[in-house]
Amino acid sequence: MSDGIEGDASVSDERERAFNERLDRSLKIEPTNWMPDAYRKTLVRQISQHAHSEIVGMLPEGNWITRAPSLQRKLILLAKVQDEAGHGLYLYSAAETLGTPRDEMVAALHAGKAKYSSIFNYPTLQWADVGAIGWLVDGAAIINQIPITRCSYGPYARAMVRICKEESFHQRQGFDIMWTLAHGTPEQHAMAQDALDRWWWPAVMMFGPPDTDSTHNEQSLRWKIKLFTNDELRQKFIDQTVPQAEQLGLVIPDPHLRWNAEKEHYEIGSIDWDEFYRVIRGDGPCNKDRLQTRIEAWEEGAWVREAAAEYARKRGAQSASP
Amino acid sequence: MIATARDPRVEYVMRLGDNALVLAQRLCAWIAHAPVMEEDVALANVSLDLFGQARLWLGYAGELEGAGRDEDHFAFHRAASGFRNVLLVERPNGDFAATTVRGYFFDLWSYLALGELARSRDERIAAIAGKTRKETAYHLRRSEDWLIRLGDGTPESHARTQHAVNDLWRYTGEPFLRDEIDAAMLDAGVGFDPATLLDPWNERVRSAFSAATLAIPSDPWMQRGGKSGLHTEQLSYLLAEMQALPRSMPEAAW
Ligand SMILES: [Fe+2]
Ligand SMILES: [Fe+2]
């Protein structure tokens, strides 16, 4: 495989050999190292998708900041959504080390060309949804992301170390909301159950299509961008989460859920992959709203960004003149 | 200090708490809608600080009152007429220019006021003021920086900022008016005379406006009422949104 720029085949082979050797020895690939084009493209796609997910992911929970039911909960939620903005920023920076500017990635999101995690296309209809997102969605995100702290691309791995620490706070805070509601009034308990009913299956789907259908799995595993398959991670999530639902006294909405003592894993009923692909295609409950909201914030902010740039230009011109 | 039910300190501290609470609630609505992602983070910081300040003040107001009201009771179970914030902070977010100008006018007043309160004879007030003044200094630097950038940015940003100034100017008089609560607190060595802050406030506004190429409005009329519970129409909408959930389940804990 050639990088398409290098004309001399032997130099190119030499670089590729060095790249593969770094991978084999589990050394990090850094921005200054040579890397195959396809590796770079895959990473930009994956990291920018991840960044978009953080940014779009601010919206469903952001809905409830102004309506959080106590000052303590409001502060925690506001800080959480702020963390997600921070995650988006680190990740865009990590992707920028591969040569794609943030504005270009954001433009791709706004044009509907880039994907983000489909989970954020579901609505937050009541307060318990904030708890369910923290518990299930951040919980699933951690399981997805912890292996990425060991992925082959240095800036991505390092961004993920910091992000994972914060995600685990989010998960505990979400569980705490669920705990309070599940042990609250009957009405609050019903809110918690309703949230679990609506968020369970979308959370299970967050790990992506089954290994039999996943198109990127194999190559990404070889490049150590991915270290476990979708189904392995999904199973981990289920095994971790089912006992937590029991602690909460909530019922997972799956009549086929059962413990397999032989395999020492939970087994679940069949996942509605038609729904998964439908939401990815754009026909989830909130796809249009989420993207529209991001586009509006961007467009309404244009004059502010222009003003900041113009002010900086004037100051620069001033300090440059004697 | 032992407080009686009529201790004017309750009212006085509630004013400080409500200013922070109402502005924090306004600002948190920006998150995920800011002009750049860095501003989502920065606006969240200011909002978080102000919610923190509100909790300190309202917690203390509840203790002074001794009637069992805690921070959440103050935040979620009072009608608009029970709020004691100045009108300025309840004005709607508008565009980024309006939010910036409102923030600048308030941050500057608050920074000066907290400087006075840090010398209060009431140790709790002095301690809270001392702590929150540091954060407020940062808020002020940030809002002043944006005021100047927007004012002296593009023709559009200049026009929007001047428009916001013209709209909000009439709410900048109230914080400096002295009423009987202020007078009682001044006498007790707990508070300060708000009128004395007007000159330093005007002086800094003049120099920032000159850097921002903005004009100070000549309209002398100043609105008032928030400090005594007479608010603009916008506060009740803010409260309806903020209070809906706890009010709908008054027996629930969250
Ligand atoms: Fe995150
Ligand atoms: Fe998170």
Coordinates of C-alpha atoms and ligand atoms in Angstrom, one line a residue:
Chain A
M1 CA 0.0 0.0 0.0
S2 CA 1.4 3.4 -0.9
D3 CA 0.5 6.7 0.7
G4 CA -0.2 8.1 -2.8
I5 CA 2.4 10.9 -2.4
E6 CA 5.6 9.0 -2.1
G7 CA 6.9 8.0 -5.6
D8 CA 9.7 5.8 -4.5
A9 CA 8.2 2.4 -3.7
S10 CA 11.1 1.2 -1.6
V11 CA 11.0 4.3 0.7
S12 CA 7.2 3.9 1.0
D13 CA 7.6 0.2 1.9
E14 CA 10.1 1.1 4.5
R15 CA 7.8 3.6 6.1
E16 CA 4.9 1.2 6.1
R17 CA 7.1 -1.4 7.6
A18 CA 8.1 1.0 10.4
F19 CA 4.4 1.9 10.9
N20 CA 3.4 -1.8 11.2
E21 CA 6.3 -2.4 13.6
R22 CA 5.2 0.4 15.9
L23 CA 1.7 -1.2 15.9
D24 CA 3.1 -4.6 16.6
R25 CA 5.2 -3.3 19.5
S26 CA 2.1 -1.4 20.8
L27 CA 4.0 1.9 20.4
K28 CA 1.9 5.0 19.8
I29 CA 1.6 6.5 16.4
E30 CA 2.2 10.2 16.8
P31 CA 1.2 13.1 14.4
T32 CA 4.7 13.3 13.1
N33 CA 5.0 9.6 12.3
W34 CA 4.2 8.4 8.8
M35 CA 0.9 6.7 8.6
P36 CA -1.1 5.1 5.7
D37 CA -3.8 7.4 4.2
A38 CA -6.5 4.9 5.1
Y39 CA -5.4 4.9 8.7
R40 CA -5.5 8.7 8.8
K41 CA -8.9 8.8 7.2
T42 CA -10.4 6.2 9.4
L43 CA -9.1 8.1 12.5
V44 CA -10.4 11.5 11.3
R45 CA -13.8 9.9 10.7
Q46 CA -13.9 8.2 14.0
I47 CA -12.5 11.0 16.2
S48 CA -14.6 13.7 14.5
Q49 CA -17.7 11.5 14.9
H50 CA -16.8 11.1 18.5
A51 CA -16.4 14.9 18.9
H52 CA -19.7 15.5 17.1
S53 CA -21.3 13.1 19.5
E54 CA -20.1 15.0 22.5
I55 CA -21.3 18.3 21.1
V56 CA -24.7 17.0 19.8
G57 CA -24.9 15.1 23.1
M58 CA -25.1 18.3 25.0
L59 CA -28.5 19.0 23.6
P60 CA -30.8 16.3 25.0
E61 CA -29.6 16.9 28.6
G62 CA -29.1 20.6 28.0
N63 CA -32.9 20.7 27.7
W64 CA -33.2 20.1 31.4
I65 CA -30.6 22.5 32.8
T66 CA -33.1 25.3 33.1
R67 CA -35.6 22.9 34.7
A68 CA -33.5 20.8 37.0
P69 CA -35.5 20.3 40.2
S70 CA -32.9 21.4 42.8
L71 CA -29.9 23.8 42.8
Q72 CA -27.6 20.9 43.5
R73 CA -28.9 18.9 40.6
K74 CA -28.8 21.9 38.4
L75 CA -25.1 22.6 39.2
I76 CA -24.2 18.9 38.6
L77 CA -26.0 18.8 35.3
L78 CA -24.7 22.1 34.1
A79 CA -21.1 21.0 34.9
K80 CA -21.8 17.7 33.1
V81 CA -22.9 19.4 29.9
Q82 CA -20.0 21.7 30.2
D83 CA -17.7 18.7 30.5
E84 CA -19.2 17.3 27.2
A85 CA -18.3 20.6 25.5
G86 CA -14.8 20.1 26.8
H87 CA -14.7 16.6 25.5
G88 CA -15.8 17.8 22.1
L89 CA -13.0 20.4 22.1
Y90 CA -10.3 17.9 23.1
L91 CA -11.5 15.5 20.4
Y92 CA -11.6 18.1 17.7
S93 CA -8.0 19.0 18.7
A94 CA -7.0 15.4 18.5
A95 CA -8.5 15.1 15.0
E96 CA -6.9 18.4 14.0
T97 CA -3.4 16.8 14.6
L98 CA -4.3 14.6 11.6
G99 CA -4.6 17.7 9.4
T100 CA -8.3 18.4 9.2
P101 CA -9.4 21.8 10.7
R102 CA -12.2 21.9 13.2
D103 CA -14.4 24.2 11.0
E104 CA -14.2 21.6 8.2
M105 CA -15.4 18.8 10.5
V106 CA -18.2 21.0 11.9
A107 CA -19.2 21.9 8.4
A108 CA -19.5 18.2 7.5
L109 CA -21.7 17.7 10.6
H110 CA -24.0 20.6 9.6
A111 CA -24.1 19.4 6.0
G112 CA -25.4 16.0 7.3
K113 CA -22.3 14.3 5.9
A114 CA -20.8 13.3 9.3
K115 CA -22.4 11.0 11.8
Y116 CA -22.7 11.3 15.5
S117 CA -23.9 8.7 18.0
S118 CA -27.5 7.9 17.2
I119 CA -28.5 7.8 20.9
F120 CA -28.8 11.5 20.9
N121 CA -31.6 11.4 18.4
Y122 CA -33.9 10.2 21.2
P123 CA -35.8 12.8 23.2
T124 CA -35.5 13.7 26.9
L125 CA -39.2 13.8 27.8
Q126 CA -38.9 14.1 31.6
W127 CA -36.4 14.7 34.3
A128 CA -35.6 11.0 34.9
D129 CA -34.2 10.9 31.3
V130 CA -31.3 12.9 32.6
G131 CA -30.6 10.2 35.1
A132 CA -31.0 7.4 32.6
I133 CA -28.6 9.1 30.2
G134 CA -26.0 9.5 32.8
W135 CA -26.4 6.0 34.0
L136 CA -26.8 4.2 30.7
V137 CA -25.4 6.4 28.0
D138 CA -22.4 7.6 29.8
G139 CA -22.1 4.1 31.2
A140 CA -22.0 2.6 27.7
A141 CA -19.7 5.4 26.5
I142 CA -17.2 4.5 29.2
I143 CA -17.2 0.8 28.1
N144 CA -16.7 1.9 24.5
Q145 CA -14.0 4.4 25.4
I146 CA -11.8 2.8 28.0
P147 CA -10.1 0.5 25.4
I148 CA -9.5 3.6 23.3
T149 CA -7.2 4.9 26.0
R150 CA -4.9 2.2 24.7
C151 CA -5.5 2.7 21.0
S152 CA -2.6 3.2 18.6
Y153 CA -3.0 6.9 17.9
G154 CA -1.3 8.9 20.7
P155 CA -3.4 12.1 20.7
Y156 CA -6.7 10.2 20.6
A157 CA -5.5 7.8 23.4
R158 CA -4.5 10.7 25.6
A159 CA -7.6 12.7 25.1
M160 CA -9.6 9.6 26.1
V161 CA -7.8 9.2 29.4
R162 CA -9.0 12.6 30.5
I163 CA -12.5 12.1 29.1
C164 CA -13.0 8.7 30.7
K165 CA -12.3 10.1 34.2
E166 CA -15.1 12.6 33.7
E167 CA -17.5 10.1 32.1
S168 CA -17.3 7.9 35.2
F169 CA -18.4 10.9 37.3
H170 CA -21.3 11.4 34.9
Q171 CA -22.3 7.7 35.2
R172 CA -22.3 7.8 39.0
Q173 CA -24.3 11.1 39.0
G174 CA -26.8 9.6 36.6
F175 CA -27.2 6.5 38.7
D176 CA -27.6 8.7 41.8
I177 CA -30.5 10.6 40.1
M178 CA -32.1 7.2 39.2
W179 CA -31.5 6.0 42.8
T180 CA -33.2 9.0 44.3
L181 CA -36.2 8.7 41.9
A182 CA -36.5 5.0 42.3
H183 CA -36.6 5.4 46.0
G184 CA -38.8 8.5 45.9
T185 CA -42.6 8.9 45.6
P186 CA -44.5 6.4 43.5
E187 CA -44.7 9.1 40.8
Q188 CA -41.0 9.5 40.8
H189 CA -40.4 5.7 40.7
A190 CA -42.7 5.6 37.7
M191 CA -40.6 8.4 36.0
A192 CA -37.5 6.3 36.6
Q193 CA -39.0 3.2 35.1
D194 CA -40.4 5.1 32.1
A195 CA -36.9 6.5 31.4
L196 CA -35.4 3.0 31.6
D197 CA -38.1 1.7 29.3
R198 CA -37.2 4.2 26.6
W199 CA -33.4 4.4 27.0
W200 CA -32.5 0.7 27.5
W201 CA -32.6 -0.5 23.9
P202 CA -31.1 2.6 22.3
A203 CA -28.2 2.3 24.9
V204 CA -27.7 -1.4 24.0
M205 CA -27.6 -0.3 20.3
M206 CA -24.9 2.3 21.1
F207 CA -22.2 -0.4 20.5
G208 CA -23.1 -0.5 16.9
P209 CA -24.2 -3.3 14.6
P210 CA -23.6 -6.9 15.4
D211 CA -20.1 -8.2 14.6
T212 CA -21.5 -10.2 11.7
D213 CA -22.6 -6.9 10.0
S214 CA -20.0 -4.4 11.1
T215 CA -18.0 -3.1 8.1
H216 CA -15.2 -1.3 10.0
N217 CA -14.5 -3.8 12.7
E218 CA -11.7 -5.9 11.2
Q219 CA -9.4 -3.3 9.8
S220 CA -9.8 -1.1 12.9
L221 CA -8.9 -4.1 15.1
R222 CA -5.8 -4.6 13.1
W223 CA -4.8 -1.0 13.4
K224 CA -5.5 -1.0 17.1
I225 CA -8.0 1.8 16.8
K226 CA -10.5 -0.7 18.1
L227 CA -9.5 -3.3 20.6
F228 CA -12.8 -5.2 21.2
T229 CA -15.6 -6.0 18.9
N230 CA -19.0 -4.4 19.1
D231 CA -20.6 -7.5 20.5
E232 CA -17.9 -8.0 23.1
L233 CA -18.4 -4.4 24.4
R234 CA -22.2 -4.7 24.3
Q235 CA -22.0 -7.9 26.4
K236 CA -19.8 -6.1 29.0
F237 CA -22.4 -3.3 29.2
I238 CA -25.3 -5.7 29.7
D239 CA -23.4 -7.7 32.4
Q240 CA -22.6 -4.5 34.2
T241 CA -25.9 -2.8 34.0
V242 CA -28.5 -5.6 34.7
P243 CA -27.4 -5.9 38.4
Q244 CA -27.5 -2.1 38.7
A245 CA -31.1 -2.1 37.5
E246 CA -31.8 -4.7 40.1
Q247 CA -30.2 -2.5 42.8
L248 CA -32.5 0.3 41.7
G249 CA -35.6 -1.9 41.8
L250 CA -36.3 -1.1 38.2
V251 CA -37.3 -3.6 35.5
I252 CA -35.3 -3.9 32.3
P253 CA -37.8 -3.9 29.4
D254 CA -36.8 -7.3 28.0
P255 CA -38.9 -10.4 28.7
H256 CA -36.1 -12.6 27.3
L257 CA -33.4 -11.3 29.6
R258 CA -31.9 -14.2 31.6
W259 CA -28.7 -15.2 33.3
N260 CA -26.8 -17.9 31.5
A261 CA -24.9 -19.6 34.4
E262 CA -22.9 -21.7 32.0
K263 CA -21.5 -18.8 30.0
E264 CA -21.6 -16.5 33.0
H265 CA -23.3 -13.8 31.0
Y266 CA -26.7 -12.3 30.6
E267 CA -28.6 -13.1 27.5
I268 CA -31.0 -10.5 26.0
G269 CA -33.9 -10.7 23.5
S270 CA -33.3 -9.7 19.9
I271 CA -32.3 -6.2 19.1
D272 CA -34.5 -4.3 16.7
W273 CA -31.8 -3.5 14.1
D274 CA -34.4 -2.1 11.8
E275 CA -34.9 0.7 14.3
F276 CA -31.2 1.2 14.6
Y277 CA -30.7 1.6 10.9
R278 CA -33.8 3.8 10.6
V279 CA -32.5 6.2 13.2
I280 CA -29.0 6.2 11.6
R281 CA -30.6 7.0 8.3
G282 CA -32.1 10.1 9.8
D283 CA -35.6 9.0 10.8
G284 CA -35.2 9.0 14.6
P285 CA -37.4 11.1 16.7
C286 CA -35.0 14.1 17.0
N287 CA -32.4 13.9 14.1
K288 CA -33.8 16.9 12.4
D289 CA -34.2 18.9 15.6
R290 CA -30.7 18.2 16.9
L291 CA -29.0 19.1 13.7
Q292 CA -31.1 22.2 13.2
T293 CA -30.3 23.4 16.7
R294 CA -26.6 23.1 16.1
I295 CA -26.9 24.8 12.7
E296 CA -28.9 27.7 14.3
A297 CA -26.4 28.2 17.1
W298 CA -23.6 28.3 14.5
E299 CA -25.4 30.7 12.1
E300 CA -26.6 33.0 14.9
G301 CA -23.1 33.1 16.2
A302 CA -21.5 34.1 12.9
W303 CA -21.6 37.8 13.6
V304 CA -19.9 37.2 16.9
R305 CA -17.1 35.2 15.4
E306 CA -16.7 37.8 12.6
A307 CA -16.5 40.5 15.2
A308 CA -13.8 38.7 17.2
A309 CA -11.8 38.1 14.1
E310 CA -12.1 41.7 12.9
Y311 CA -11.2 43.0 16.4
A312 CA -8.1 40.8 16.4
R313 CA -7.2 42.0 12.9
K314 CA -7.5 45.6 13.9
R315 CA -5.4 45.1 17.0
G316 CA -2.8 43.2 15.0
A317 CA -2.6 45.9 12.5
Q318 CA -2.3 48.5 15.2
S319 CA 0.5 46.7 17.0
A320 CA 2.3 46.0 13.7
S321 CA 2.3 49.8 12.8
P322 CA 5.0 51.9 14.5
Chain B
M1 CA -25.2 37.2 65.4
I2 CA -28.8 36.4 66.4
A3 CA -31.4 37.3 63.9
T4 CA -35.0 38.2 64.6
A5 CA -37.8 37.4 62.1
R6 CA -37.7 41.1 61.0
D7 CA -33.9 41.2 60.7
P8 CA -33.4 43.4 57.6
R9 CA -30.3 41.2 56.9
V10 CA -32.6 38.4 55.6
E11 CA -34.0 40.7 53.0
Y12 CA -30.5 42.1 52.3
V13 CA -28.9 38.8 51.8
M14 CA -31.8 37.5 49.7
R15 CA -31.2 40.4 47.3
L16 CA -27.6 39.3 46.9
G17 CA -28.7 35.7 46.4
D18 CA -31.5 36.5 44.0
N19 CA -29.2 38.6 41.8
A20 CA -26.9 35.7 41.4
L21 CA -29.6 33.1 41.0
V22 CA -31.6 34.9 38.4
L23 CA -28.6 35.8 36.3
A24 CA -27.2 32.2 36.6
Q25 CA -30.5 30.9 35.4
R26 CA -30.5 33.2 32.4
L27 CA -26.9 32.3 31.5
C28 CA -27.4 28.5 31.8
A29 CA -29.9 28.7 28.9
W30 CA -27.0 29.5 26.6
I31 CA -25.2 26.2 27.0
A32 CA -25.0 24.3 23.7
H33 CA -26.2 27.4 21.9
A34 CA -23.2 29.7 22.2
P35 CA -21.5 31.3 19.1
V36 CA -18.4 29.2 19.6
M37 CA -17.8 26.0 21.7
E38 CA -15.3 27.8 23.9
E39 CA -18.1 30.2 24.9
D40 CA -20.3 27.3 25.9
V41 CA -17.6 26.4 28.3
A42 CA -17.1 30.0 29.5
L43 CA -20.7 30.8 29.9
A44 CA -21.2 27.6 31.9
N45 CA -18.3 28.7 34.1
V46 CA -19.9 32.0 34.9
S47 CA -23.3 30.4 35.4
L48 CA -21.9 27.7 37.7
D49 CA -20.1 30.4 39.8
L50 CA -23.3 32.4 40.1
F51 CA -25.4 29.4 41.1
G52 CA -22.7 28.7 43.7
Q53 CA -22.9 32.3 45.0
A54 CA -26.7 32.1 45.1
R55 CA -26.5 29.0 47.2
L56 CA -24.2 30.6 49.7
W57 CA -26.3 33.7 50.0
L58 CA -29.7 32.0 50.1
G59 CA -28.4 29.4 52.5
Y60 CA -27.4 32.2 54.8
A61 CA -30.7 34.1 54.3
G62 CA -32.5 30.9 55.4
E63 CA -30.4 30.6 58.5
L64 CA -30.9 34.2 59.5
E65 CA -34.6 33.9 58.9
G66 CA -34.8 30.7 61.0
A67 CA -38.1 29.7 59.4
G68 CA -36.9 26.5 57.8
R69 CA -36.5 27.8 54.3
D70 CA -33.4 26.4 52.5
E71 CA -31.8 27.3 49.2
D72 CA -34.2 25.2 47.2
H73 CA -37.2 26.6 49.0
F74 CA -36.1 30.1 48.1
A75 CA -35.3 29.1 44.5
F76 CA -38.3 26.9 43.6
H77 CA -41.1 27.8 46.0
R78 CA -41.3 31.6 45.8
A79 CA -43.5 33.6 43.4
A80 CA -42.0 36.4 41.4
S81 CA -43.1 39.0 44.0
G82 CA -41.0 37.2 46.6
F83 CA -37.8 37.7 44.5
R84 CA -35.5 40.6 45.4
N85 CA -33.1 40.7 42.5
V86 CA -32.5 44.0 40.6
L87 CA -34.5 44.2 37.3
L88 CA -31.3 44.2 35.2
V89 CA -30.5 40.5 35.8
E90 CA -33.9 39.3 34.8
R91 CA -33.8 40.9 31.4
P92 CA -34.0 38.3 28.6
N93 CA -30.8 36.9 27.1
G94 CA -31.5 38.4 23.7
D95 CA -28.5 38.0 21.4
F96 CA -24.9 37.6 22.5
A97 CA -24.5 41.3 22.6
A98 CA -27.4 41.8 25.0
T99 CA -26.1 39.0 27.2
T100 CA -22.7 40.5 27.2
V101 CA -23.9 44.0 28.0
R102 CA -26.2 42.9 30.8
G103 CA -23.4 40.8 32.2
Y104 CA -20.9 43.7 32.1
F105 CA -23.2 46.1 33.8
F106 CA -24.0 43.6 36.5
D107 CA -20.5 42.2 36.9
L108 CA -19.0 45.6 37.4
W109 CA -21.6 46.6 40.0
S110 CA -21.2 43.2 41.7
Y111 CA -17.4 43.4 41.8
L112 CA -17.6 46.8 43.5
A113 CA -20.4 45.8 45.9
L114 CA -18.5 42.6 47.0
G115 CA -15.5 44.7 47.7
E116 CA -17.6 46.7 50.1
L117 CA -19.2 43.6 51.6
A118 CA -15.9 41.9 52.2
R119 CA -15.4 44.5 55.0
S120 CA -18.9 43.8 56.5
R121 CA -19.1 43.5 60.3
D122 CA -21.2 40.3 59.6
E123 CA -18.5 37.7 59.3
R124 CA -20.4 35.4 57.1
I125 CA -21.2 38.2 54.7
A126 CA -17.6 39.3 54.7
A127 CA -16.4 35.7 54.0
I128 CA -18.9 35.0 51.2
A129 CA -18.1 38.4 49.6
G130 CA -14.4 37.8 49.9
K131 CA -14.6 34.4 48.2
T132 CA -17.1 35.4 45.5
R133 CA -15.3 38.6 44.6
K134 CA -12.4 36.6 43.0
E135 CA -14.8 34.8 40.7
T136 CA -16.6 38.0 39.9
A137 CA -13.3 39.7 39.0
Y138 CA -12.9 37.0 36.3
H139 CA -16.5 37.5 35.1
L140 CA -15.9 41.2 34.8
R141 CA -12.7 40.8 32.9
R142 CA -14.4 38.4 30.5
S143 CA -17.6 40.6 30.0
E144 CA -15.5 43.7 29.6
D145 CA -13.3 42.0 27.1
W146 CA -16.3 40.9 25.0
L147 CA -17.9 44.3 25.3
I148 CA -14.9 45.9 23.8
R149 CA -14.4 43.3 21.1
L150 CA -18.1 43.5 20.0
G151 CA -18.2 47.3 20.3
D152 CA -15.1 47.7 18.3
G153 CA -15.6 44.7 16.0
T154 CA -17.6 44.9 12.8
P155 CA -20.3 47.4 12.0
E156 CA -22.9 44.8 12.8
S157 CA -21.5 43.8 16.1
H158 CA -21.1 47.5 17.0
A159 CA -24.8 48.2 16.1
R160 CA -26.0 45.2 18.0
T161 CA -24.0 46.1 21.1
Q162 CA -25.0 49.8 21.0
H163 CA -28.6 48.6 20.7
A164 CA -28.2 46.4 23.7
V165 CA -26.7 49.2 25.7
N166 CA -29.6 51.5 24.8
D167 CA -32.1 48.9 25.9
L168 CA -30.4 48.0 29.1
W169 CA -29.2 51.4 30.3
R170 CA -32.5 52.1 32.1
Y171 CA -31.9 49.1 34.3
T172 CA -28.5 50.3 35.5
G173 CA -29.8 52.9 38.0
E174 CA -31.6 50.5 40.5
P175 CA -28.5 48.8 42.0
F176 CA -27.3 52.2 43.2
L177 CA -30.6 53.4 44.9
R178 CA -30.6 53.3 48.7
D179 CA -33.7 52.2 50.4
E180 CA -34.6 51.6 54.0
I181 CA -33.0 48.1 54.0
D182 CA -29.7 49.5 52.6
A183 CA -29.9 52.3 55.2
A184 CA -30.4 49.9 58.1
M185 CA -27.5 47.7 56.9
L186 CA -25.3 50.7 56.5
D187 CA -26.1 51.8 60.0
A188 CA -25.4 48.3 61.4
G189 CA -22.0 48.2 59.7
V190 CA -23.2 45.2 57.7
G191 CA -23.8 46.8 54.4
F192 CA -22.6 49.8 52.4
D193 CA -24.2 52.8 50.8
P194 CA -25.0 51.8 47.2
A195 CA -24.9 55.4 46.0
T196 CA -21.2 55.6 46.7
L197 CA -20.5 52.9 44.0
L198 CA -22.0 55.0 41.2
D199 CA -19.0 57.1 40.5
P200 CA -16.5 54.3 40.3
W201 CA -19.0 52.3 38.2
N202 CA -19.5 55.2 35.8
E203 CA -15.8 55.9 35.6
R204 CA -15.0 52.3 34.5
V205 CA -18.0 52.2 32.1
R206 CA -16.8 55.4 30.5
S207 CA -13.3 54.0 29.9
A208 CA -14.6 50.6 28.6
F209 CA -17.1 52.3 26.4
S210 CA -14.5 54.6 24.9
A211 CA -12.3 51.5 24.1
A212 CA -15.4 49.8 22.7
T213 CA -16.4 52.9 20.7
L214 CA -19.8 52.8 22.3
A215 CA -21.9 55.8 23.3
I216 CA -23.5 56.2 26.8
P217 CA -27.2 56.8 26.4
S218 CA -28.5 60.2 27.4
D219 CA -31.9 59.0 28.4
P220 CA -32.0 59.7 32.2
W221 CA -35.0 57.5 33.1
M222 CA -34.2 54.6 35.3
Q223 CA -36.5 51.7 36.1
R224 CA -36.7 50.3 39.6
G225 CA -38.7 47.8 41.6
G226 CA -36.9 44.5 41.7
K227 CA -35.3 45.1 45.1
S228 CA -38.8 45.4 46.6
G229 CA -40.4 42.6 44.6
L230 CA -41.9 44.6 41.8
H231 CA -40.5 42.9 38.7
T232 CA -40.7 43.1 34.9
E233 CA -43.0 40.7 33.1
Q234 CA -40.1 38.4 32.1
L235 CA -39.3 37.1 35.6
S236 CA -42.5 35.1 35.9
Y237 CA -41.6 33.2 32.7
L238 CA -38.2 32.5 34.0
L239 CA -39.6 31.2 37.2
A240 CA -42.4 29.2 35.5
E241 CA -39.7 27.2 33.6
M242 CA -37.3 26.9 36.5
Q243 CA -39.9 25.9 39.2
A244 CA -42.3 23.7 37.2
L245 CA -41.0 20.3 38.3
P246 CA -40.5 20.8 42.0
R247 CA -43.8 22.7 42.2
S248 CA -45.6 19.9 40.4
M249 CA -44.5 17.4 43.0
P250 CA -44.2 19.4 46.2
E251 CA -43.7 16.3 48.5
A252 CA -40.9 14.8 46.4
A253 CA -37.2 15.0 47.2
W254 CA -34.8 15.2 44.3
Ligands
FE1 FE -18.4 13.1 27.1
FE2 FE -20.4 12.3 29.7

